[in-house]
Coordinates of C-alpha atoms in Angstrom, one line a residue:
X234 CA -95.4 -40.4 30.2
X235 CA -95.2 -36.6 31.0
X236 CA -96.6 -34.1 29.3
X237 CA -94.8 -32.1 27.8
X238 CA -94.8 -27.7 28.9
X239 CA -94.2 -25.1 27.2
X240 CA -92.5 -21.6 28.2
X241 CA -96.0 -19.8 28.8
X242 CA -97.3 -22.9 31.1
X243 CA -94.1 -23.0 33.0
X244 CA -94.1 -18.5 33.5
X245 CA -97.6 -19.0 34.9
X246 CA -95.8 -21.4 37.5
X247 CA -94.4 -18.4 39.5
X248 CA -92.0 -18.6 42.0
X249 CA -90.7 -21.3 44.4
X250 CA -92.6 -20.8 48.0
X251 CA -90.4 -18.5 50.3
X252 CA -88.4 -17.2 47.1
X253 CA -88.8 -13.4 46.5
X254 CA -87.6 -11.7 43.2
X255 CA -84.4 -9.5 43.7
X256 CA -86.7 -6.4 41.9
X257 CA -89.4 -6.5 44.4
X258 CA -88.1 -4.3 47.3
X259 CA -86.1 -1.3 46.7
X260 CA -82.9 -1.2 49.4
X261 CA -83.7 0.9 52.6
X262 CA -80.8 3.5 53.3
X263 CA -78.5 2.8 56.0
X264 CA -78.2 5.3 58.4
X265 CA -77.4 5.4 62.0
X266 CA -79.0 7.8 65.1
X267 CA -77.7 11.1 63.4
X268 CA -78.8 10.4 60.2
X269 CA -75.4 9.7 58.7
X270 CA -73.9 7.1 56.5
X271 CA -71.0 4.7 57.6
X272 CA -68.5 3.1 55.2
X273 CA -64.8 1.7 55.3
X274 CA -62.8 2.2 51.9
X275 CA -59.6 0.4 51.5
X276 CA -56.3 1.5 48.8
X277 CA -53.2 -0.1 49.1
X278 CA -52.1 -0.1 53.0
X279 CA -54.8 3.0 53.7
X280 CA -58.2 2.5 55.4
X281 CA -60.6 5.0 55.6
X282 CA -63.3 4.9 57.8
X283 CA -65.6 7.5 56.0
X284 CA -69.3 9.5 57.6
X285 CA -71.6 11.1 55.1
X286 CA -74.5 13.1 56.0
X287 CA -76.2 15.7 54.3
X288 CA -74.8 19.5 54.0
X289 CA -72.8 22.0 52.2
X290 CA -70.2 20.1 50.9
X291 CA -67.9 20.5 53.4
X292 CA -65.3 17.7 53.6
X293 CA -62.9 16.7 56.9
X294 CA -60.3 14.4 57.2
X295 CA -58.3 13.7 60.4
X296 CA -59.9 16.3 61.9
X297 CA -58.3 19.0 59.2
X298 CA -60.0 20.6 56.0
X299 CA -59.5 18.7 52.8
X300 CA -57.3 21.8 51.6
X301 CA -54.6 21.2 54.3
X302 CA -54.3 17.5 54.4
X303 CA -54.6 16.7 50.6
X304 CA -52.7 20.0 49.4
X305 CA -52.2 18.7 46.2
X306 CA -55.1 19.4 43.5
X307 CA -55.2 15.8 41.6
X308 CA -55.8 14.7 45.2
X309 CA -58.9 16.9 46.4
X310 CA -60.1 15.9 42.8
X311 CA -59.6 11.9 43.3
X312 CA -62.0 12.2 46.6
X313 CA -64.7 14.4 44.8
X314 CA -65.2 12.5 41.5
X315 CA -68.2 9.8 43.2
X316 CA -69.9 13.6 43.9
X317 CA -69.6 15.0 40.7
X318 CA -70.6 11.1 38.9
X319 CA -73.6 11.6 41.1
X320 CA -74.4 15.0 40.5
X321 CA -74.1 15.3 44.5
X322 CA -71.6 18.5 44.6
X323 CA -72.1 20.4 47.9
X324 CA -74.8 18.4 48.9
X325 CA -73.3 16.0 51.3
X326 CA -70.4 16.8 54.4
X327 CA -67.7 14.2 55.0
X328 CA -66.1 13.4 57.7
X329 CA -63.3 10.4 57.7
X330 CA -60.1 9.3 59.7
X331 CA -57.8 7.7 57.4
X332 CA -54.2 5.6 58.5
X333 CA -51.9 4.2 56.7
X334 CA -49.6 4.3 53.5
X335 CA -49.4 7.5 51.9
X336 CA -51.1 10.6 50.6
X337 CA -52.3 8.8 47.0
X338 CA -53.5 5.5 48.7
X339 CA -55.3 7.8 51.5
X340 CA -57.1 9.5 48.9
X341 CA -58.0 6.5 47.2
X342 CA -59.2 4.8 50.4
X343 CA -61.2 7.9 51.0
X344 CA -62.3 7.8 47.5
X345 CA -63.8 4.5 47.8
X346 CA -65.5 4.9 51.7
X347 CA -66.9 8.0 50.1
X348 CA -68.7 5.6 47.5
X349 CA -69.5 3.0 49.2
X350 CA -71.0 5.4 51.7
X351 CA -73.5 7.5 49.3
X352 CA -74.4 4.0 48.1
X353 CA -75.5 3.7 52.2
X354 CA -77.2 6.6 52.5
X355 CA -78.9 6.5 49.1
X356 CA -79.3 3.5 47.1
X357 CA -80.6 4.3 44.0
X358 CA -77.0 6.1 43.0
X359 CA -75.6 2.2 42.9
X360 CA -75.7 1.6 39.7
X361 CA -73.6 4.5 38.8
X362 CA -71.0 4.3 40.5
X363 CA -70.6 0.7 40.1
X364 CA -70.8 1.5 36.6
X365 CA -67.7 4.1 37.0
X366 CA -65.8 1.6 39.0
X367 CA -65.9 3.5 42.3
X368 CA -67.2 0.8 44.4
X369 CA -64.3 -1.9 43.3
X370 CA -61.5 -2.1 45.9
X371 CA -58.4 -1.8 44.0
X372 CA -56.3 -4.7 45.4
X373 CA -52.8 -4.0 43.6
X374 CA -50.6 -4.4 46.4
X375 CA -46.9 -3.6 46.3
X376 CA -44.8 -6.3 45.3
X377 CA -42.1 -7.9 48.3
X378 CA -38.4 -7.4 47.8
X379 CA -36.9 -10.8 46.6
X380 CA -33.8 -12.4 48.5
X381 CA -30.6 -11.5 46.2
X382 CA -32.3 -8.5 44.5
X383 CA -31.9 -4.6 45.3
X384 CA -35.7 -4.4 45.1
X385 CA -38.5 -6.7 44.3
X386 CA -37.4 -7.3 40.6
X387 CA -34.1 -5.0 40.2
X388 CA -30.8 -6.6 40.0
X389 CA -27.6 -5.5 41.3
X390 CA -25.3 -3.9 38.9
X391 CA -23.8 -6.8 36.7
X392 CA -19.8 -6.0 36.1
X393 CA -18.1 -8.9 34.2
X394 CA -14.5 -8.1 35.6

């Protein structure tokens, strides 16, 4: 018959051989020859391929200041909030190329490599922005137009006679 363990015998077990605990190592920032930080975000039909290295806050996309691309304010606001959740403000420049869909989904896409990016150059500001939701792709999509529809769910204009 086999004995029978208890929860202290089986903790001074340890672990399996070749297993290492997830706590052990703290993640090593991934940066490449110029000491910047790579990441693709993704928003609807807009990619953004996204560089962060450290600076003076100073934020470029397609090659033109944030002010001239994203004129609109809610815009310029949606790409900074991963800096202010961080308490990063003017601390990092940004350079990204963004394509497709339009201005919100750009910004969202940018929003997202921007995150995913200071996660990459520093990895201790993870959990926060995990915990505000920046790191989650959001995958609505728009919905196709249906066959015998004016738009994915609209009907035509019903008229009895």
């Amino acid at each position: 018959m086999a004995e029978e363990q208890t929860l202290t015998d089986l903790s001074q077990l340890g672990s399996a051989p070749g297993v290492t605990p997830q706590a052990e190592a703290p993640a090593e920032p991934k940066l490449d020859q110029w000491g910047r930080a790579y990441a693709t975000g993704r928003r609807k039909n807009a990619v953004a391929r996204v560089w962060v290295k450290p600076g003076t806050g100073k934020v470029t996309v397609n090659g033109r200041e944030i002010e001239v691309y994203f004129a609109r304010p809610v815009l310029r606001m949606i790409i900074n909030q991963p800096f202010g959740a961080t308490n990063r403000d003017d601390q990092f420049d940004v350079v990204c190329t963004v394509a497709g869909g339009g201005l919100s989904g750009q910004a969202g896409a940018v929003r997202h490599g921007i995150s995913r990016a200071l996660v990459n150059f520093e990895p201790s500001l993870r959990p926060v922005l995990k915990q505000g939701g920046f790191l989650t792709r959001d995958d609505r999509e728009v919905e196709r137009k249906k066959y015998g529809k004016a738009k994915a769910r609209r009907s035509f204009q019903f008229s009895k006679r």
